[in-house]
Short mmCIF file of C-alpha atoms in Angstrom, two decimals:
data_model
loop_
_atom_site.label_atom_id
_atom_site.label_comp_id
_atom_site.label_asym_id
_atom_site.label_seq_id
_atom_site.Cartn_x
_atom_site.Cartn_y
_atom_site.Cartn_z
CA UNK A 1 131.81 14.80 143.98
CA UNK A 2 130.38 12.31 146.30
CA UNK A 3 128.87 15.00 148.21
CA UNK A 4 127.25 16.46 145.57
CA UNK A 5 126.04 13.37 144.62
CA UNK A 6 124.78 12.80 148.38
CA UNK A 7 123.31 16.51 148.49
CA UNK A 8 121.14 15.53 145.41
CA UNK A 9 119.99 12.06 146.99
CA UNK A 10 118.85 13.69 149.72
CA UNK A 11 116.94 16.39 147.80
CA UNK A 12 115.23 13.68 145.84
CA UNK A 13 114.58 11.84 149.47
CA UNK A 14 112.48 15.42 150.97
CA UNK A 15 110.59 15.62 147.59
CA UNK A 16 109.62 11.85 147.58
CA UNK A 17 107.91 12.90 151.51
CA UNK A 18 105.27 14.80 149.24
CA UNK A 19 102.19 12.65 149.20
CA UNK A 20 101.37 14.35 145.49
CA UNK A 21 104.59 12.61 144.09
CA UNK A 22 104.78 9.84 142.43
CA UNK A 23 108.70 9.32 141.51
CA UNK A 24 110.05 6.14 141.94
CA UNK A 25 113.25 7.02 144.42
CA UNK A 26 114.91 4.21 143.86
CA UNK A 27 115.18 4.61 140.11
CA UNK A 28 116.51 8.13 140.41
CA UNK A 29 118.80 7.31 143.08
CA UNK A 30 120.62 4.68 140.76
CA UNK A 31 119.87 7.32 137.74
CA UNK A 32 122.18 9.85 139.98
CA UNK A 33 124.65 6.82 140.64
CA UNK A 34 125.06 5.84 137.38
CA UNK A 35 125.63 9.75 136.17
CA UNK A 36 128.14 9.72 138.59
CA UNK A 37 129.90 6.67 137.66
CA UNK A 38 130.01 8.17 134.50
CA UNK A 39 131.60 11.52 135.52
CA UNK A 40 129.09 13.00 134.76
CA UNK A 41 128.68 14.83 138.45
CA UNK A 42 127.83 18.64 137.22
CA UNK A 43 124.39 16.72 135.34
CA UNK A 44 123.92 15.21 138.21
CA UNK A 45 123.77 18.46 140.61
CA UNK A 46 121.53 19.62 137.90
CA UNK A 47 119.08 17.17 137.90
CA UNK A 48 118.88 17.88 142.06
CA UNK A 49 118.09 21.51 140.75
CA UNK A 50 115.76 20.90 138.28
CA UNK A 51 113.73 18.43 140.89
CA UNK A 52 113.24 21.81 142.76
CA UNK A 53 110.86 22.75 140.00
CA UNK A 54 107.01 21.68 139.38
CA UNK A 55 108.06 21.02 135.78
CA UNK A 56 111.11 18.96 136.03
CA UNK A 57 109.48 17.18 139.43
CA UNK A 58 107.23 15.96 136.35
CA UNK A 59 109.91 15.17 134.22
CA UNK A 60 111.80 13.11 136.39
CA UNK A 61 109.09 10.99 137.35
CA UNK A 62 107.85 10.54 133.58
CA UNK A 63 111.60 9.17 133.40
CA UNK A 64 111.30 7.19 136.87
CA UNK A 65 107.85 5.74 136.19
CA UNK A 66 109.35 3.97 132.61
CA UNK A 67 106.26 4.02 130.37
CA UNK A 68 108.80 5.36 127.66
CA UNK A 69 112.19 4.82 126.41
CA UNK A 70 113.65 7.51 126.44
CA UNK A 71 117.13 9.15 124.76
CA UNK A 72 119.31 11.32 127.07
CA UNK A 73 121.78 13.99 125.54
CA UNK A 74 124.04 14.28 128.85
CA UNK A 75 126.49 17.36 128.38
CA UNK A 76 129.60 16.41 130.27
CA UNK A 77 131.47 18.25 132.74
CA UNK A 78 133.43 20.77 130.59
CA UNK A 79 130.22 21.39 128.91
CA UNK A 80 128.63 22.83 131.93
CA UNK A 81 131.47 24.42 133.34
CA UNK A 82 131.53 26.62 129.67
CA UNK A 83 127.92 27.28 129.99
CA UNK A 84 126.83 31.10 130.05
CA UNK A 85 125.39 31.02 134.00
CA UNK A 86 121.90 32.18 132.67
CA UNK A 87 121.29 28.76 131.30
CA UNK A 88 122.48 27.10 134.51
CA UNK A 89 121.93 29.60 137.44
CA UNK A 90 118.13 29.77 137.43
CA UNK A 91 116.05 26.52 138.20
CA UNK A 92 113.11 27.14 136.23
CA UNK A 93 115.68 27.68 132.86
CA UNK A 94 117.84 24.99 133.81
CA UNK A 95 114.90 22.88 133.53
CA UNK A 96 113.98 23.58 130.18
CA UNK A 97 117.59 23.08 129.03
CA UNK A 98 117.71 19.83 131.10
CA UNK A 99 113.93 19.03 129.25
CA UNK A 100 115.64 20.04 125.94
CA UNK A 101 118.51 17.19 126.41
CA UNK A 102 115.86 14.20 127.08
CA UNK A 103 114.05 12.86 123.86
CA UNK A 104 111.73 10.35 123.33
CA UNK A 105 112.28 7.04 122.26
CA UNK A 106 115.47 4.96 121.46
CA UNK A 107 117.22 5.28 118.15
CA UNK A 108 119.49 2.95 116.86
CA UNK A 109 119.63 3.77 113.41
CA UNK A 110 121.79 7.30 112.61
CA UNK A 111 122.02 9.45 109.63
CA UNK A 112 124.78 11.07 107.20
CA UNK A 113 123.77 14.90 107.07
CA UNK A 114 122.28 16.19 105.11
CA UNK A 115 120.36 13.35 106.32
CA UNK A 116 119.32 14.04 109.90
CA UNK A 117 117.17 12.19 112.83
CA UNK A 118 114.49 14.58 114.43
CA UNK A 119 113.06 13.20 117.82
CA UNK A 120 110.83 14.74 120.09
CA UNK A 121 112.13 16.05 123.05
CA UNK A 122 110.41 16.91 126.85
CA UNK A 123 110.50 20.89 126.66
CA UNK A 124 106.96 21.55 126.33
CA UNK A 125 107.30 25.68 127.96
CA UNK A 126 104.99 27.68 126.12
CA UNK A 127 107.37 30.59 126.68
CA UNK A 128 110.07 29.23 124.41
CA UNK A 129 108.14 26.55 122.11
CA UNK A 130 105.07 27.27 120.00
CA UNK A 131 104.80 24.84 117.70
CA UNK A 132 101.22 23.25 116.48
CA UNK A 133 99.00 21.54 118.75
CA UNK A 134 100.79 22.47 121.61
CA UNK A 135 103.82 19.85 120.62
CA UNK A 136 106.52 19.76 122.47
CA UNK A 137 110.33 20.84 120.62
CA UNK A 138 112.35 18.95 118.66
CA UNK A 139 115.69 18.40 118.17
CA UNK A 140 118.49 17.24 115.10
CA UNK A 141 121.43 15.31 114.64
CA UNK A 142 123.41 13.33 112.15
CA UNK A 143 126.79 11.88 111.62
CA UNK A 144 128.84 14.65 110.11
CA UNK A 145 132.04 14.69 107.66
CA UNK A 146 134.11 13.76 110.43
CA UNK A 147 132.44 10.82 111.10
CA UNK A 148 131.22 11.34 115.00
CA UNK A 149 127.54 12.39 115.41
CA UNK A 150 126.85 15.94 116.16
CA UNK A 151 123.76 17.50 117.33
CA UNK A 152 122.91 20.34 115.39
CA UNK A 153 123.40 23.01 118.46
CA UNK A 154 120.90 25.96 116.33
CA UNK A 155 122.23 28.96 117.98
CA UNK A 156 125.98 27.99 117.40
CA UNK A 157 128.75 27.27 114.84
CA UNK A 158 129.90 24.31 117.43
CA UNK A 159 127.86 21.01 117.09
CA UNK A 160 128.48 18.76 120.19
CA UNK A 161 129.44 15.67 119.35
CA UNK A 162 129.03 12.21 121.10
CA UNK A 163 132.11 10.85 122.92
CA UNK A 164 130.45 7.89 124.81
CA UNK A 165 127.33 5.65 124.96
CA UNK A 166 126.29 4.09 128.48
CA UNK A 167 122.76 2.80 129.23
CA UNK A 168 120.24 3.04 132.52
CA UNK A 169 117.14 1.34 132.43
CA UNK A 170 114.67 2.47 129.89
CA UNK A 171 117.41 5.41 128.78
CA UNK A 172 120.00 5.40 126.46
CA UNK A 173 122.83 8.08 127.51
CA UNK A 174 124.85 9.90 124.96
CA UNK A 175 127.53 12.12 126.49
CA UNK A 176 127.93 15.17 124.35
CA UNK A 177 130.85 18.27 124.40
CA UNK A 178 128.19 20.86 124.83
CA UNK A 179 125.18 21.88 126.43
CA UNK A 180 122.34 22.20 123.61
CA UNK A 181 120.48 25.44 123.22
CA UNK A 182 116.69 25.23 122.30
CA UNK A 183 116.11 26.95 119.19
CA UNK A 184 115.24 30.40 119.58
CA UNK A 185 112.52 32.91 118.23
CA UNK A 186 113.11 33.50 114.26
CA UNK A 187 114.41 36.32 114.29
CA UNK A 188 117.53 35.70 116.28
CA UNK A 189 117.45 32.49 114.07
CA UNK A 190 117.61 34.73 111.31
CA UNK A 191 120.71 37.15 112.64
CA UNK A 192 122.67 33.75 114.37
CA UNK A 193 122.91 32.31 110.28
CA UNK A 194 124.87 34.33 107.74
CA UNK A 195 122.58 32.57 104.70
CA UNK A 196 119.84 33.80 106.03
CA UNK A 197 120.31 37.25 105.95
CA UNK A 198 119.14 38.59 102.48
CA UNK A 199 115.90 36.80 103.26
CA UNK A 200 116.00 38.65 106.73
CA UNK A 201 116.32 41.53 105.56
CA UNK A 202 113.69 41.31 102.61
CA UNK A 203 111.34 39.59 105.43
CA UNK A 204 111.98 43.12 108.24
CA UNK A 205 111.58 45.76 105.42
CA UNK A 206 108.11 44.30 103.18
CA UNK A 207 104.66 45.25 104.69
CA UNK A 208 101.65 43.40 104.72
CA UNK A 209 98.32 44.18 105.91
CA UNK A 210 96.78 42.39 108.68
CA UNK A 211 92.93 41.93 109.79
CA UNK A 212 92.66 43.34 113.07
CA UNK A 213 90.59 41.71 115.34
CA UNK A 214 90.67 44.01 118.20
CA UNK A 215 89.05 47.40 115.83
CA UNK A 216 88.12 45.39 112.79
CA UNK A 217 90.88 47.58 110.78
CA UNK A 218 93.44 46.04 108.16
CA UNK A 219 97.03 46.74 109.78
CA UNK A 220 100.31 46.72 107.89
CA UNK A 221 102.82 45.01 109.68
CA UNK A 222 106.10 43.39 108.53
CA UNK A 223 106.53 39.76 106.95
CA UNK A 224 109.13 39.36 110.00
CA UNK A 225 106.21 40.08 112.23
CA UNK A 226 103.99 37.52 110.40
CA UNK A 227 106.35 35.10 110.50
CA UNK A 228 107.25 35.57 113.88
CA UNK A 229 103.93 34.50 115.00
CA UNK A 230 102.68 31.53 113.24
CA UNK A 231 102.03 28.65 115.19
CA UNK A 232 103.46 25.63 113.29
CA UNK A 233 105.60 27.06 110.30
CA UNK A 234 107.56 25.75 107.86
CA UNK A 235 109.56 28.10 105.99
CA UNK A 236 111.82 27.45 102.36
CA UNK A 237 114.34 30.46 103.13
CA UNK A 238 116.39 30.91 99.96
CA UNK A 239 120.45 31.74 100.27
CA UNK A 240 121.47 35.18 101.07
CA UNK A 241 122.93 34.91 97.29
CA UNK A 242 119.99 33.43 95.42
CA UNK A 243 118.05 36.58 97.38
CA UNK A 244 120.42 38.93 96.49
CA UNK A 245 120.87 38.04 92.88
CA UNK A 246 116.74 37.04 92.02
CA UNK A 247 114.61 38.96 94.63
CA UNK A 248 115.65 42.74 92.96
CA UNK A 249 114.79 41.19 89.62
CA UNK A 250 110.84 41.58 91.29
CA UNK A 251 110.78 43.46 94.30
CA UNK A 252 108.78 46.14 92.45
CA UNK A 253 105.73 43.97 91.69
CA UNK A 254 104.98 44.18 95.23
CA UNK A 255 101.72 41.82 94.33
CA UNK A 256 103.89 39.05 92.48
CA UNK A 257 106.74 39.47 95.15
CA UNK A 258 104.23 38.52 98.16
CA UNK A 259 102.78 36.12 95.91
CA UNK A 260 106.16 34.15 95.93
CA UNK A 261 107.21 34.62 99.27
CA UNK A 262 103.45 33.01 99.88
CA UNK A 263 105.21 29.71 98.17
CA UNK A 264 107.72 29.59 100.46
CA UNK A 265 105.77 29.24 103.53
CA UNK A 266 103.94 26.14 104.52
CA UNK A 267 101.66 27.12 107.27
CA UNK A 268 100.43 25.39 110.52
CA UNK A 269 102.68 22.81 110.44
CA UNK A 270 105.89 21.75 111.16
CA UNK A 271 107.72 19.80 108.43
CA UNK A 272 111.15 18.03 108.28
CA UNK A 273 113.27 16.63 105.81
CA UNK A 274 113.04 13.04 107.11
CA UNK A 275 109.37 13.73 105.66
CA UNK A 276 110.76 15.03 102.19
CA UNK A 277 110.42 11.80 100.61
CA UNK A 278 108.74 11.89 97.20
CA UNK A 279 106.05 14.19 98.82
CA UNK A 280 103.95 17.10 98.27
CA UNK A 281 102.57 20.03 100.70
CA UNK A 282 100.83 23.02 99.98
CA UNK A 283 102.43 26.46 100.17
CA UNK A 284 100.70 29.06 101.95
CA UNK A 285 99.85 30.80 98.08
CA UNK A 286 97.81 27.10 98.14
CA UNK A 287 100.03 25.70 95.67
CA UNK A 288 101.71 22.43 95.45
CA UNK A 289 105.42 21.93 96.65
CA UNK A 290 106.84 19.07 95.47
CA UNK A 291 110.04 17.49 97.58
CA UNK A 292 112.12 14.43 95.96
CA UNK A 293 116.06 13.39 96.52
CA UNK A 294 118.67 11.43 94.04
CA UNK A 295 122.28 10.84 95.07
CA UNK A 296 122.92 14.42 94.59
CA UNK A 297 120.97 15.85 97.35
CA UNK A 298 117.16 16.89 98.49
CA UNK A 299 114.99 19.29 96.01
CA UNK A 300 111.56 21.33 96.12
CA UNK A 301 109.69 22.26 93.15
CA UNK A 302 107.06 24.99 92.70
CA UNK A 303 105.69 25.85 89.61
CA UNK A 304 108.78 25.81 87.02
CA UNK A 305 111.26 26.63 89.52
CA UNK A 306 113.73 23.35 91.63
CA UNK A 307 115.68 24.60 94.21
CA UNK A 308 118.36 21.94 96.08
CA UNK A 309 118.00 22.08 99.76
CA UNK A 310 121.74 23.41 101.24
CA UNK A 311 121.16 23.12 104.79
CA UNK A 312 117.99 21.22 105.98
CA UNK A 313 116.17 21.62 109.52
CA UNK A 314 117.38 25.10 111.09
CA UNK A 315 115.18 24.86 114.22
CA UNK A 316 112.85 27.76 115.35
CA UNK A 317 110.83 28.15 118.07
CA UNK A 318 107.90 28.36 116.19
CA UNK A 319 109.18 25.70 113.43
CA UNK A 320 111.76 24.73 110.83
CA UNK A 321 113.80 27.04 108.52
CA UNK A 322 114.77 24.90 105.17
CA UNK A 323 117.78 26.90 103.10
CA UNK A 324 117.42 26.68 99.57
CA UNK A 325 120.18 27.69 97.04
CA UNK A 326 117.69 29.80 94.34
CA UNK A 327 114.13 31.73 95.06
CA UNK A 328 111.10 29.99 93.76
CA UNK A 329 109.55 31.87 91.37
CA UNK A 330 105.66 30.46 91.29
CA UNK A 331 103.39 33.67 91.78
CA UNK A 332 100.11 31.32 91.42
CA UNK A 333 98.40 31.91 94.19
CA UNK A 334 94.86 29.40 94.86
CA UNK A 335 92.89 30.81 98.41
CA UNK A 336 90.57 27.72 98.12
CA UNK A 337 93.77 24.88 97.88
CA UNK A 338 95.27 27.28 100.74
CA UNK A 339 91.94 27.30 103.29
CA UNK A 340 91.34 23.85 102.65
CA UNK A 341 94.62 22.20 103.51
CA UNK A 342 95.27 24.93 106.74
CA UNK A 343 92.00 23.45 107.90
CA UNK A 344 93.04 19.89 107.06
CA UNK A 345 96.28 20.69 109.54
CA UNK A 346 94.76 22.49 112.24
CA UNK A 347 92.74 19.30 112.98
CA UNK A 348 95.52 16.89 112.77
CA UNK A 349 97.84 18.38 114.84
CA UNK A 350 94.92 18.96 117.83
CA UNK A 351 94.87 15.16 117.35
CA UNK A 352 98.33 14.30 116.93
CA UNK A 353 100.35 12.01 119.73
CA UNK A 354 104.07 12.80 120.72
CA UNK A 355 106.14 10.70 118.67
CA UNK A 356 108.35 7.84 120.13
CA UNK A 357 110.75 7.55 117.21
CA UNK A 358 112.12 9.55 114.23
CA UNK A 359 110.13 12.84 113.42
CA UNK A 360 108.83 12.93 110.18
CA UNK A 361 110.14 9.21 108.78
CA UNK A 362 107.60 7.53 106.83
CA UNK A 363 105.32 4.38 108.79
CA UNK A 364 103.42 3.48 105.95
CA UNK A 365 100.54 4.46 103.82
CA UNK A 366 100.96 7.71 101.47
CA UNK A 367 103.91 9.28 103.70
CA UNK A 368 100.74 10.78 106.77
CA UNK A 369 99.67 12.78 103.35
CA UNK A 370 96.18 14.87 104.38
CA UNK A 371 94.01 13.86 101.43
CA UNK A 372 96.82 13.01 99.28
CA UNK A 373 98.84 16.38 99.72
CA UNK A 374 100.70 16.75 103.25
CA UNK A 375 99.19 19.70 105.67
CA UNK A 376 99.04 22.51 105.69
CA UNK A 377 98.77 26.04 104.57
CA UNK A 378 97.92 29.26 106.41
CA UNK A 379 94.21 30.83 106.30
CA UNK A 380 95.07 33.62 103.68
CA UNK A 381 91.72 35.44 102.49
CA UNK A 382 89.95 38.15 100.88
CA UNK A 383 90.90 41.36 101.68
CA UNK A 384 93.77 43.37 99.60
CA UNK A 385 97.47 43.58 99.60
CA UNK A 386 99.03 47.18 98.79
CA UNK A 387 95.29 47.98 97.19
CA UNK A 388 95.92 45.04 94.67
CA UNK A 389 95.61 41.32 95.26
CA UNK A 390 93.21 38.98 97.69
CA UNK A 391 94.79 38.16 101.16
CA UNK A 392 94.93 37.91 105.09
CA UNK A 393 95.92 36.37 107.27
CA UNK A 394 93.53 34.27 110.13
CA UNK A 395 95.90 31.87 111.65
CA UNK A 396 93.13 30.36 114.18
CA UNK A 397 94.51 31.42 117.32
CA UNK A 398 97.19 33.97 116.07
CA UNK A 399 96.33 37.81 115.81
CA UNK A 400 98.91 39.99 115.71
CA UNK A 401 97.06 42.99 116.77
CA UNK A 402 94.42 41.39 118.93
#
């Protein structure tokens, strides 16, 4: 272990020889030295791998030059020694798994889930994160039933837990039982989740047409497809039993069915339940969505319909899956409330900074409300859906058939 802990000292020492660097070798070297201490040796070989790379190179000196605390989730030896070899193998993906594990900020404060902490990790790869404003992923955890803290691993039914706390510099280490994936595209989201299926299903099997921008044409394509695509989404995905028993009931009114699934979709935006707080967003149908909690657990409102929130934050590269236990049934649908608060969200996120705390939690004022309501909606207008209502879909910089 001590040569592998050599090998990487000296890999950091022929990268430091670049006049374009600008880590700080003798932070890393005690970085590496105090991973090792820790037994945490197979990290530390990794870290010598991802150094190989223009994007961790950056990474590690963001870390070296200390501007930011930072929060490490360090898998431990086991944990890489389980790990499927495409996640480990290949430089360039180790990197974004390694970027994955280091979040901003300290936290000392933790959670009881349903409660969770969001932070804001490094991996920033456009390939695997396309969230609004070009902001980097995020990831969950929260002290479970068993009372350790688990982060929520979104592509598997095991949540690493933490087994030990040590501290270097401006980062505080966490040593976890698993290496975390980064959440993947929504559509494996949708097949990796059992709950989710009835909605997946509904989603890969209704069409809806799409302004082309490439022959000016209106396209149908699937709501999977749509969803698939939007930068920044937030999506209310009810149970595979609330769809089964309430979806059939109007699955015929293909104009009030779209309608609803509308109000289930906040659009351009990112939003999770640490933001839930007696707040209100508007659904991509451009109608309000009301989120409170009581000692029984976290609730939405549309229209007449409240729906409890089962299982918070489900991770997507593209945004956040929310699992609610019954299907809203608002078919109100307002184009104007809809335009207006996309708009209001497509400028704050080109503004926004990365966050150096808790996602989401509340710093004062009226909860970062846009206006009063919360961002943001999609850019659904005028043209018709199955020859009967107003809609389409302009999501700035997202066209499907472009």
């Amino acid at each position: 272990m001590i040569l592998v802990l050599s090998a990487v000292i000296l890999t950091f020492t022929a990268t430091l020889a670049d006049a374009q660097n600008n880590q700080n070798s003798t932070y890393l070297s005690g970085l590496l030295q105090t991973l090792n201490n820790a037994g945490l040796t197979c990290l530390a070989s990794a870290v010598g791998s991802v150094n190989s790379t223009s994007t961790g190179n950056q990474l590690l000196a963001n870390l070296s030059n200390q501007k930011n605390n930072y929060t490490v989730f360090a898998p431990n030896n086991d944990a890489f020694s389980n790990a499927p070899s495409s996640a480990t193998q290949d430089p360039n993906v180790l990197t974004d798994v390694v970027a994955y594990h280091v979040v901003f900020g300290h936290f000392p404060n933790v959670t009881d889930y349903p409660n969770t902490t969001i932070g804001r990790t490094s991996l920033e790869d456009s390939s695997v994160v396309m969230l609004e404003g070009n902001k980097s992923q995020v990831v969950a955890w929260a002290r479970r039933e068993d009372g350790q803290v688990h982060v929520l691993n979104q592509n598997r039914t095991n949540n690493p837990h933490i087994s030990q706390q040590i501290s270097y510099q401006n980062l505080n280490i966490y040593v976890i039982d698993g290496i975390l994936d980064y959440p993947a595209d929504i559509n494996r989201t949708f097949q990796s989740n059992s709950d989710l299926t009835g909605f997946a299903n509904l989603a890969d099997n209704t069409d809806v047409p799409i302004w082309s921008t490439g022959d000016h044409t209106n396209k149908n394509t699937t709501v999977a497809e749509v969803l698939y695509g939007i930068r920044g989404l937030t999506l209310l995905v009810p149970s595979s039993q609330a769809s089964i028993q309430e979806i059939p009931q109007i699955s015929s009114n293909h104009t009030q069915l779209w309608a609803i699934l509308r109000n289930h979709i906040i659009n351009g935006t990112t939003v999770y339940s640490p933001s839930f707080v007696n707040s209100t967003h508007v659904s991509a149908a451009g109608q309000n969505l009301h989120f409170s909690s009581n000692s029984t657990g976290k609730f939405v409102t549309s229209g007449n319909t409240t729906a409890r929130i089962v299982q918070p934050d489900v991770l997507t590269k593209n945004g956040v899956l929310h699992i609610i236990d019954r299907v809203l049934l608002n078919s109100e649908v307002n184009e104007n409330a809809a335009d207006h608060a996309y708009s209001s969200a497509t400028e704050l996120a080109g503004h926004s900074s990365t966050e150096t705390g808790p996602v989401g939690v509340p710093t004062g004022g009226s909860n970062g409300s846009i206006g009063g309501v919360n961002g943001a909606v999609g850019n659904w207008k005028g043209l018709s859906v199955f020859g009967v209502t107003a809609l389409s879909i302009a999501l700035g910089f997202f066209f499907l058939f472009g």
